[in-house]
């Protein structure tokens, strides 16, 4: 220790001689308890700590004075070490973690690292967005909303906080006039910023809080006020979309290009929305801003937090995925009784792509629901080519001449543009296109986002075409084709052989002169109606992009003894509100609604359903809510078959494989069953601390730095965390784990059964137990490695109740020789 201090002293002396490096943002954790865990001891300041799952009373004089004291200490530390003007403090973190973020040079960061009372100094890292029909698909209108008083009471007085890209407050999905008047919510202490442009308040009773956090983005030079808006205004679309999925008003018509695609509704349409904007259009966001937003949200009194955001990769600066300023802040949020839903990530279908790691968070994977939009192109030779196109049909019983963009170029057109992708009407001859179907080519520009289907539609319309066809001649691996609503007949032929059939027919039917110029256009065709969805029984399926397990515990990608993702929810082609300012999706620029995909869309489904559970069971802990969602989920699709996952085949085409818990966690959410789970697996702050303290490779000093708690826990092994899943990544011989269930229904007798793939044996004890209301009972699960397969064995434990409740948890283990 003495040597270390000497090294720091020498370093500080040398700093005067060092050329200062470029300033960066650092997140600094300092000694001393944050508000949430301060048990007293500092002169003049009484304890402010909360018990596990207890709300923080931030209005109390004790809390405000102690928080102010911490902030003064942060300022004093910086003032003692550095000259005024040589650094900029961005935020003080006082409620969930004790520390601050600061913009300074790497040399100054090193000085801080060596300063007395500083626990850790980490360079900030970036996060990104993890980018209608689903209430019906999930059975909410008939099976869930009636139990809470109908859709007009579903989620009443529950506050969902959204750490995202802001909100478009003028959207009908967030209007207060669409519903009964909203009364005040005394427990919420957030504020509403005023729009600097319109001078109007962002709040209206439905939206009850709206703030933005951009200090780190500004310090990094990434913030552009012209497009990012120095207010909670959504400059992207993503934040409005996620808020509407969780808590948008019920029955809002989804109108795009004059056609109604149904009525949109949030999962908890009566829940209140609190906005904490920390994500921006082009660059995503910075952890320093996100942590400030979460700290503020918990301070303000939200019940649920939705995070459709995650790190670009595991944080390289920390040894473990569970311990960094972001996850430590979320642990403190859960301690304060806030349920957190986080998108699992969009790095699928490859293993170990998750960006949501910790047991205190509900990590949500994305499913495809039962709705598919199909369309077809009928050619003059009788061939019918399937494709996708959310468009009306051409006139029934009528065919139209096909003209290719390359054949209708104006002679004066500049060839530096790719004319075949139909992005510029001015390079094509209107006289030749008018009244015909325009054929365009799907170039690489569509993949990178510099070309859009919306623009093809606008080009065709400007030239007087009756419709357009976009043909895909070659596919980059991983290209995802989504249907896009357009106002005129249009279709995207995604299958390369079918595109070749179209091109062959066009070439054979189109006579040319010796220079290659077209003499006359003879190919004909018609476009079908793609506006009506087809409902499939092969749903849900795990979406190709949805991130997969195993979960990892450190930056060297070692497996964790914890299953992630936790649960599967709809996340593919979800219709919801959009910001007309948003340019995140080129196909929806200027639109009021968008249909997009991502685990970003799956997380708010869970956040909204959690609000319904919180409404029915106001005293349940975040772990109890998560348990109810997980243990009642389903592993079967609508046809009663095991869930399937989209995966790449050897040829990089998409195929379906039988899904595993690494794809879906415990299964696909079943809201109706979750309201009445029978039993729950509860856990709190001390349990999560025990998980950290028993995970191999985590330094106990690092745990104390982030949690302000010593490791005195007797959990023994991280697998003993009372979670609704069991994972043993390194099973040597025999291992027994313990689980405790609590009865949240009437007295019931449960029979316990377990099954496992053959390479691991499983036994449970006892075989049955009776629980009175509110009672808790332990049971043990013994796993024995029978053979070493170097792959995980999957199984499950089922607790079947005499009153009809059924509780299921997944079991995963990989056997090793001693």
Coordinates of C-alpha atoms in Angstrom, one line a residue, residues 54-466:
X54 CA -38.6 0.4 0.1
X55 CA -39.3 3.7 -1.7
X56 CA -36.9 6.5 -1.1
X57 CA -38.5 9.5 0.6
X58 CA -36.7 12.3 -1.2
X59 CA -38.9 15.0 0.2
X60 CA -37.6 14.6 3.7
X61 CA -35.3 17.2 5.1
X62 CA -32.8 14.4 6.1
X63 CA -32.4 13.3 2.5
X64 CA -32.1 16.7 0.9
X65 CA -29.5 18.0 3.5
X66 CA -27.4 14.8 3.2
X67 CA -27.6 14.9 -0.6
X68 CA -26.5 18.5 -0.5
X69 CA -23.6 17.6 1.8
X70 CA -22.4 14.9 -0.6
X71 CA -22.4 17.3 -3.5
X72 CA -20.4 19.9 -1.6
X73 CA -17.8 17.1 -0.8
X74 CA -17.6 16.3 -4.5
X75 CA -16.9 20.0 -5.3
X76 CA -14.4 20.3 -2.5
X77 CA -12.4 17.3 -3.7
X78 CA -12.2 18.7 -7.3
X79 CA -11.4 22.2 -6.0
X80 CA -8.5 21.0 -3.8
X81 CA -6.9 18.9 -6.6
X82 CA -7.3 21.1 -9.7
X83 CA -7.3 24.7 -10.8
X84 CA -10.6 26.3 -11.4
X85 CA -11.4 26.1 -15.2
X86 CA -9.1 23.1 -15.8
X87 CA -12.1 20.7 -15.4
X88 CA -15.8 20.6 -15.6
X89 CA -18.0 18.6 -13.2
X90 CA -21.1 17.3 -15.2
X91 CA -23.2 15.7 -12.5
X92 CA -23.1 14.8 -8.8
X93 CA -24.6 11.3 -8.1
X94 CA -26.0 11.3 -4.6
X95 CA -29.0 9.0 -4.3
X96 CA -28.1 5.6 -5.7
X97 CA -24.3 5.9 -5.9
X98 CA -21.9 8.4 -4.3
X99 CA -19.8 10.0 -7.0
X100 CA -19.7 12.4 -9.9
X101 CA -18.9 12.6 -13.6
X102 CA -16.2 15.1 -14.7
X103 CA -14.6 16.3 -18.0
X104 CA -10.9 16.4 -17.5
X105 CA -7.5 15.3 -19.0
X106 CA -6.2 11.7 -18.6
X107 CA -3.5 13.1 -16.4
X108 CA -6.0 14.7 -14.1
X109 CA -7.9 11.5 -14.0
X110 CA -4.8 9.7 -12.8
X111 CA -4.4 12.4 -10.0
X112 CA -8.0 11.7 -9.0
X113 CA -7.4 7.9 -9.0
X114 CA -4.6 8.4 -6.5
X115 CA -6.5 10.9 -4.3
X116 CA -7.5 10.0 -0.8
X117 CA -11.2 9.0 -0.6
X118 CA -11.5 8.0 -4.3
X119 CA -12.7 4.5 -4.9
X120 CA -12.7 4.2 -8.7
X121 CA -12.2 6.4 -11.7
X122 CA -13.7 5.0 -15.0
X123 CA -13.7 6.5 -18.4
X124 CA -17.2 7.0 -19.6
X125 CA -18.4 4.7 -22.4
X126 CA -21.2 4.8 -24.9
X127 CA -24.6 3.2 -25.0
X128 CA -27.0 2.8 -27.9
X129 CA -30.7 2.4 -28.6
X130 CA -31.7 -1.3 -28.7
X131 CA -33.9 -0.6 -31.3
X132 CA -50.2 -2.3 -31.7
X133 CA -51.4 -5.6 -32.4
X134 CA -49.6 -7.0 -29.4
X135 CA -52.2 -6.3 -26.7
X136 CA -54.6 -8.7 -28.5
X137 CA -51.8 -11.2 -29.1
X138 CA -51.0 -11.2 -25.4
X139 CA -54.6 -11.5 -24.4
X140 CA -54.7 -8.2 -22.5
X141 CA -58.2 -6.8 -23.5
X142 CA -60.0 -10.0 -22.5
X143 CA -57.8 -11.6 -19.9
X144 CA -56.0 -8.8 -18.0
X145 CA -57.5 -5.4 -18.3
X146 CA -61.0 -6.4 -17.0
X147 CA -59.4 -7.5 -13.7
X148 CA -58.1 -4.0 -13.2
X149 CA -61.3 -2.2 -14.1
X150 CA -60.9 -2.2 -18.0
X151 CA -58.5 -0.5 -20.3
X152 CA -59.5 2.9 -19.0
X153 CA -58.1 1.9 -15.6
X154 CA -55.2 -0.4 -16.6
X155 CA -52.1 0.8 -14.9
X156 CA -53.9 3.6 -13.0
X157 CA -51.4 5.8 -11.0
X158 CA -48.4 3.6 -11.8
X159 CA -45.5 5.7 -13.1
X160 CA -43.2 4.3 -15.8
X161 CA -39.9 6.2 -16.3
X162 CA -38.3 6.1 -19.8
X163 CA -34.6 6.6 -20.1
X164 CA -34.6 7.1 -23.9
X165 CA -34.6 9.7 -26.7
X166 CA -37.4 11.9 -25.2
X167 CA -41.0 12.1 -26.3
X168 CA -43.2 13.9 -28.9
X169 CA -45.7 15.2 -26.4
X170 CA -48.3 16.3 -29.0
X171 CA -49.0 12.7 -30.2
X172 CA -52.6 11.3 -29.6
X173 CA -51.0 8.3 -27.8
X174 CA -50.0 10.6 -25.0
X175 CA -52.9 13.0 -25.0
X176 CA -54.8 13.6 -21.8
X177 CA -58.0 14.6 -23.6
X178 CA -58.5 11.0 -25.0
X179 CA -59.4 9.7 -21.5
X180 CA -61.0 10.6 -18.2
X181 CA -59.1 13.5 -16.6
X182 CA -55.9 12.5 -14.8
X183 CA -55.6 13.6 -11.2
X184 CA -52.4 14.5 -9.5
X185 CA -50.0 11.7 -8.4
X186 CA -48.7 13.0 -5.0
X187 CA -45.9 10.4 -4.8
X188 CA -44.2 11.8 -8.0
X189 CA -41.8 14.6 -7.4
X190 CA -40.4 15.1 -10.9
X191 CA -40.5 18.2 -12.9
X192 CA -41.5 19.3 -16.4
X193 CA -39.1 21.3 -18.6
X194 CA -40.6 24.0 -20.8
X195 CA -40.0 23.6 -24.5
X196 CA -37.6 26.5 -25.4
X197 CA -39.1 26.8 -28.9
X198 CA -42.9 26.8 -28.1
X199 CA -42.6 27.9 -24.5
X200 CA -45.1 25.1 -23.8
X201 CA -45.0 22.7 -20.9
X202 CA -44.1 19.1 -21.9
X203 CA -46.6 17.6 -19.4
X204 CA -50.3 17.2 -19.6
X205 CA -51.5 14.7 -16.8
X206 CA -50.6 11.7 -18.9
X207 CA -47.0 12.8 -19.2
X208 CA -46.2 13.9 -15.7
X209 CA -42.4 14.4 -15.9
X210 CA -40.1 15.5 -18.7
X211 CA -36.3 16.2 -18.3
X212 CA -33.2 15.9 -20.5
X213 CA -29.6 15.0 -19.6
X214 CA -26.9 16.0 -22.1
X215 CA -23.9 17.3 -20.1
X216 CA -21.7 14.4 -21.1
X217 CA -22.8 14.5 -24.7
X218 CA -22.0 18.3 -24.8
X219 CA -18.7 17.8 -23.1
X220 CA -17.7 15.1 -25.6
X221 CA -18.7 17.5 -28.5
X222 CA -21.3 15.1 -29.8
X223 CA -24.4 17.2 -29.0
X224 CA -25.9 19.2 -31.9
X225 CA -28.8 21.5 -30.6
X226 CA -30.2 21.9 -34.1
X227 CA -31.2 18.2 -34.4
X228 CA -30.8 16.9 -30.8
X229 CA -33.0 19.5 -29.1
X230 CA -31.8 20.8 -25.7
X231 CA -35.2 19.7 -24.2
X232 CA -37.1 16.4 -23.7
X233 CA -38.4 16.7 -27.3
X234 CA -37.8 13.5 -29.2
X235 CA -35.4 14.2 -32.1
X236 CA -35.3 10.5 -33.0
X237 CA -38.6 8.7 -32.7
X238 CA -37.3 5.8 -30.5
X239 CA -38.4 7.3 -27.2
X240 CA -41.9 8.1 -28.3
X241 CA -42.2 4.5 -29.7
X242 CA -41.1 2.8 -26.5
X243 CA -43.3 5.0 -24.3
X244 CA -46.4 4.3 -26.5
X245 CA -45.8 0.5 -26.3
X246 CA -45.7 0.5 -22.5
X247 CA -48.2 3.2 -21.7
X248 CA -49.8 4.8 -24.8
X249 CA -53.5 5.5 -24.8
X250 CA -55.9 2.8 -25.9
X251 CA -57.7 2.8 -29.3
X252 CA -55.6 5.3 -31.2
X253 CA -56.0 4.8 -35.0
X254 CA -52.7 4.0 -36.7
X255 CA -53.0 6.0 -39.9
X256 CA -50.2 6.1 -42.5
X257 CA -50.7 7.2 -46.1
X258 CA -54.5 7.4 -45.6
X259 CA -54.8 3.8 -44.5
X260 CA -55.7 2.6 -41.0
X261 CA -53.5 -0.3 -39.8
X262 CA -55.6 -0.9 -36.7
X263 CA -55.8 0.8 -33.4
X264 CA -52.7 1.2 -31.1
X265 CA -52.6 0.7 -27.4
X266 CA -50.0 0.5 -24.7
X267 CA -49.8 -2.5 -22.4
X268 CA -50.9 -0.3 -19.4
X269 CA -52.9 2.5 -21.2
X270 CA -53.7 4.4 -18.0
X271 CA -50.1 4.4 -16.6
X272 CA -48.3 7.7 -16.3
X273 CA -45.2 8.6 -18.3
X274 CA -42.1 10.2 -16.9
X275 CA -39.5 11.1 -19.5
X276 CA -35.7 11.2 -18.9
X277 CA -34.1 11.9 -22.2
X278 CA -30.5 10.7 -22.3
X279 CA -30.2 9.3 -25.9
X280 CA -29.7 11.3 -29.0
X281 CA -30.1 10.8 -32.8
X282 CA -26.7 10.1 -34.3
X283 CA -24.5 8.9 -31.4
X284 CA -26.7 7.2 -28.9
X285 CA -25.7 8.3 -25.5
X286 CA -23.1 8.4 -22.7
X287 CA -23.3 6.4 -19.5
X288 CA -22.6 9.6 -17.4
X289 CA -25.9 11.1 -18.8
X290 CA -27.8 7.8 -18.4
X291 CA -26.7 7.3 -14.8
X292 CA -27.8 10.9 -14.0
X293 CA -31.2 10.2 -15.7
X294 CA -31.7 6.9 -13.6
X295 CA -30.7 8.7 -10.4
X296 CA -33.2 11.4 -11.1
X297 CA -36.0 9.0 -12.0
X298 CA -35.6 7.1 -8.8
X299 CA -35.4 10.3 -6.8
X300 CA -38.6 11.5 -8.5
X301 CA -40.6 8.3 -7.5
X302 CA -41.1 6.2 -10.6
X303 CA -42.4 2.7 -10.0
X304 CA -41.0 1.1 -13.2
X305 CA -38.0 1.9 -15.3
X306 CA -37.8 1.1 -19.0
X307 CA -34.3 0.9 -20.5
X308 CA -34.3 0.3 -24.2
X309 CA -30.6 1.1 -24.1
X310 CA -27.5 -0.9 -23.4
X311 CA -23.7 -0.7 -23.7
X312 CA -22.1 -1.2 -27.1
X313 CA -20.1 -4.1 -25.6
X314 CA -19.2 -5.3 -22.1
X315 CA -17.4 -2.4 -20.3
X316 CA -13.7 -2.9 -21.0
X317 CA -12.6 -0.9 -18.1
X318 CA -14.1 -3.2 -15.4
X319 CA -13.3 -6.8 -14.7
X320 CA -16.9 -7.9 -14.2
X321 CA -20.1 -7.2 -16.1
X322 CA -22.1 -6.8 -12.9
X323 CA -20.0 -4.1 -11.4
X324 CA -19.8 -0.7 -13.1
X325 CA -21.5 2.7 -12.5
X326 CA -24.4 1.7 -14.7
X327 CA -25.3 -1.7 -13.2
X328 CA -24.5 -0.4 -9.6
X329 CA -27.0 2.4 -10.1
X330 CA -29.6 0.0 -11.3
X331 CA -29.0 -2.2 -8.2
X332 CA -29.6 0.8 -6.0
X333 CA -32.8 1.6 -8.0
X334 CA -34.1 -2.0 -7.4
X335 CA -33.2 -1.5 -3.7
X336 CA -35.5 1.5 -3.8
X337 CA -38.3 -0.7 -5.0
X338 CA -38.1 0.2 -8.7
X339 CA -38.7 -2.6 -11.3
X340 CA -36.2 -2.4 -14.2
X341 CA -36.9 -3.8 -17.7
X342 CA -33.9 -3.6 -20.0
X343 CA -33.5 -4.7 -23.7
X344 CA -31.3 -7.7 -24.0
X345 CA -29.5 -6.4 -27.1
X346 CA -29.7 -6.9 -30.9
X347 CA -26.5 -8.9 -31.5
X348 CA -28.3 -12.2 -32.3
X349 CA -28.5 -14.9 -33.3
X350 CA -24.9 -15.4 -32.1
X351 CA -24.1 -16.7 -28.6
X352 CA -22.9 -14.4 -25.8
X353 CA -24.3 -11.2 -27.5
X354 CA -26.3 -10.0 -24.5
X355 CA -25.7 -6.5 -23.2
X356 CA -27.9 -6.8 -20.1
X357 CA -26.2 -9.0 -17.5
X358 CA -27.2 -8.4 -13.9
X359 CA -29.7 -10.5 -11.8
X360 CA -31.5 -7.4 -10.5
X361 CA -32.6 -6.4 -14.0
X362 CA -35.3 -8.1 -16.1
X363 CA -33.5 -8.6 -19.5
X364 CA -36.0 -8.9 -22.3
X365 CA -35.5 -10.8 -25.6
X366 CA -37.5 -10.1 -28.7
X367 CA -40.1 -12.4 -30.3
X368 CA -41.9 -12.3 -33.6
X369 CA -45.7 -12.3 -33.1
X370 CA -48.4 -13.9 -35.2
X371 CA -48.8 -11.1 -37.8
X372 CA -47.1 -11.2 -41.2
X373 CA -47.5 -8.8 -44.1
X374 CA -47.2 -10.5 -47.5
X375 CA -47.8 -9.3 -51.1
X376 CA -47.4 -10.6 -54.6
X377 CA -46.5 -9.4 -58.2
X378 CA -48.4 -11.1 -61.1
X379 CA -46.4 -11.2 -64.4
X380 CA -47.8 -11.3 -67.9
X381 CA -46.4 -14.8 -68.3
X382 CA -48.6 -16.1 -65.5
X383 CA -45.9 -16.3 -62.8
X384 CA -46.8 -15.0 -59.4
X385 CA -43.9 -13.7 -57.4
X386 CA -44.2 -13.4 -53.6
X387 CA -42.8 -10.3 -51.8
X388 CA -43.5 -7.8 -49.1
X389 CA -45.2 -4.5 -49.4
X390 CA -47.6 -2.7 -47.1
X391 CA -49.4 -1.2 -50.0
X392 CA -52.8 -1.1 -51.8
X393 CA -53.1 -3.1 -55.0
X394 CA -53.1 -1.8 -58.6
X395 CA -56.6 -1.6 -60.2
X396 CA -58.3 -5.1 -60.0
X397 CA -58.4 -7.0 -63.3
X398 CA -56.0 -4.7 -65.0
X399 CA -52.3 -5.1 -65.9
X400 CA -49.8 -2.3 -66.4
X401 CA -46.6 -2.0 -68.5
X402 CA -43.3 -2.5 -66.6
X403 CA -40.5 0.0 -67.2
X404 CA -37.0 -0.4 -65.6
X405 CA -35.4 2.8 -64.2
X406 CA -32.2 2.1 -66.2
X407 CA -34.2 2.2 -69.4
X408 CA -36.0 5.5 -68.8
X409 CA -33.0 7.7 -67.9
X410 CA -32.9 11.2 -69.2
X411 CA -30.0 11.6 -71.5
X412 CA -28.8 14.6 -69.5
X413 CA -28.9 12.6 -66.2
X414 CA -25.7 12.6 -64.2
X415 CA -24.4 9.0 -63.7
X416 CA -22.8 9.7 -60.4
X417 CA -26.2 8.7 -58.9
X418 CA -27.3 5.1 -58.9
X419 CA -30.4 5.6 -61.1
X420 CA -31.7 2.0 -60.6
X421 CA -32.5 2.6 -56.9
X422 CA -35.1 5.2 -57.8
X423 CA -34.1 7.8 -55.2
X424 CA -34.2 10.8 -57.6
X425 CA -37.2 11.5 -59.8
X426 CA -35.3 14.2 -61.8
X427 CA -33.0 11.7 -63.5
X428 CA -35.9 9.7 -65.0
X429 CA -38.1 10.4 -67.9
X430 CA -41.6 11.2 -66.6
X431 CA -43.2 10.7 -70.1
X432 CA -42.0 7.1 -70.2
X433 CA -42.9 6.2 -66.5
X434 CA -46.3 7.8 -66.3
X435 CA -49.2 5.3 -66.0
X436 CA -46.7 2.4 -65.8
X437 CA -45.1 0.3 -63.0
X438 CA -41.5 1.4 -62.3
X439 CA -38.9 -1.3 -61.8
X440 CA -36.1 -0.4 -59.3
X441 CA -33.1 -2.3 -58.0
X442 CA -32.3 -2.8 -54.3
X443 CA -28.8 -1.5 -54.0
X444 CA -26.3 -1.5 -51.1
X445 CA -27.5 2.1 -50.3
X446 CA -30.7 0.6 -48.8
X447 CA -28.6 -1.5 -46.4
X448 CA -26.6 1.4 -45.1
X449 CA -29.6 3.7 -44.9
X450 CA -28.8 6.3 -47.6
X451 CA -31.6 5.0 -49.8
X452 CA -35.2 4.2 -48.5
X453 CA -38.3 2.5 -49.8
X454 CA -40.2 5.7 -48.8
X455 CA -38.1 7.6 -51.3
X456 CA -38.8 5.0 -54.1
X457 CA -42.5 5.5 -53.4
X458 CA -42.1 9.3 -53.6
X459 CA -40.1 9.1 -56.8
X460 CA -42.7 6.8 -58.5
X461 CA -45.5 9.1 -57.4
X462 CA -43.7 12.2 -58.6
X463 CA -43.3 10.6 -62.1
X464 CA -47.0 9.5 -62.2
X465 CA -46.3 5.8 -62.0
X466 CA -49.2 3.6 -60.9

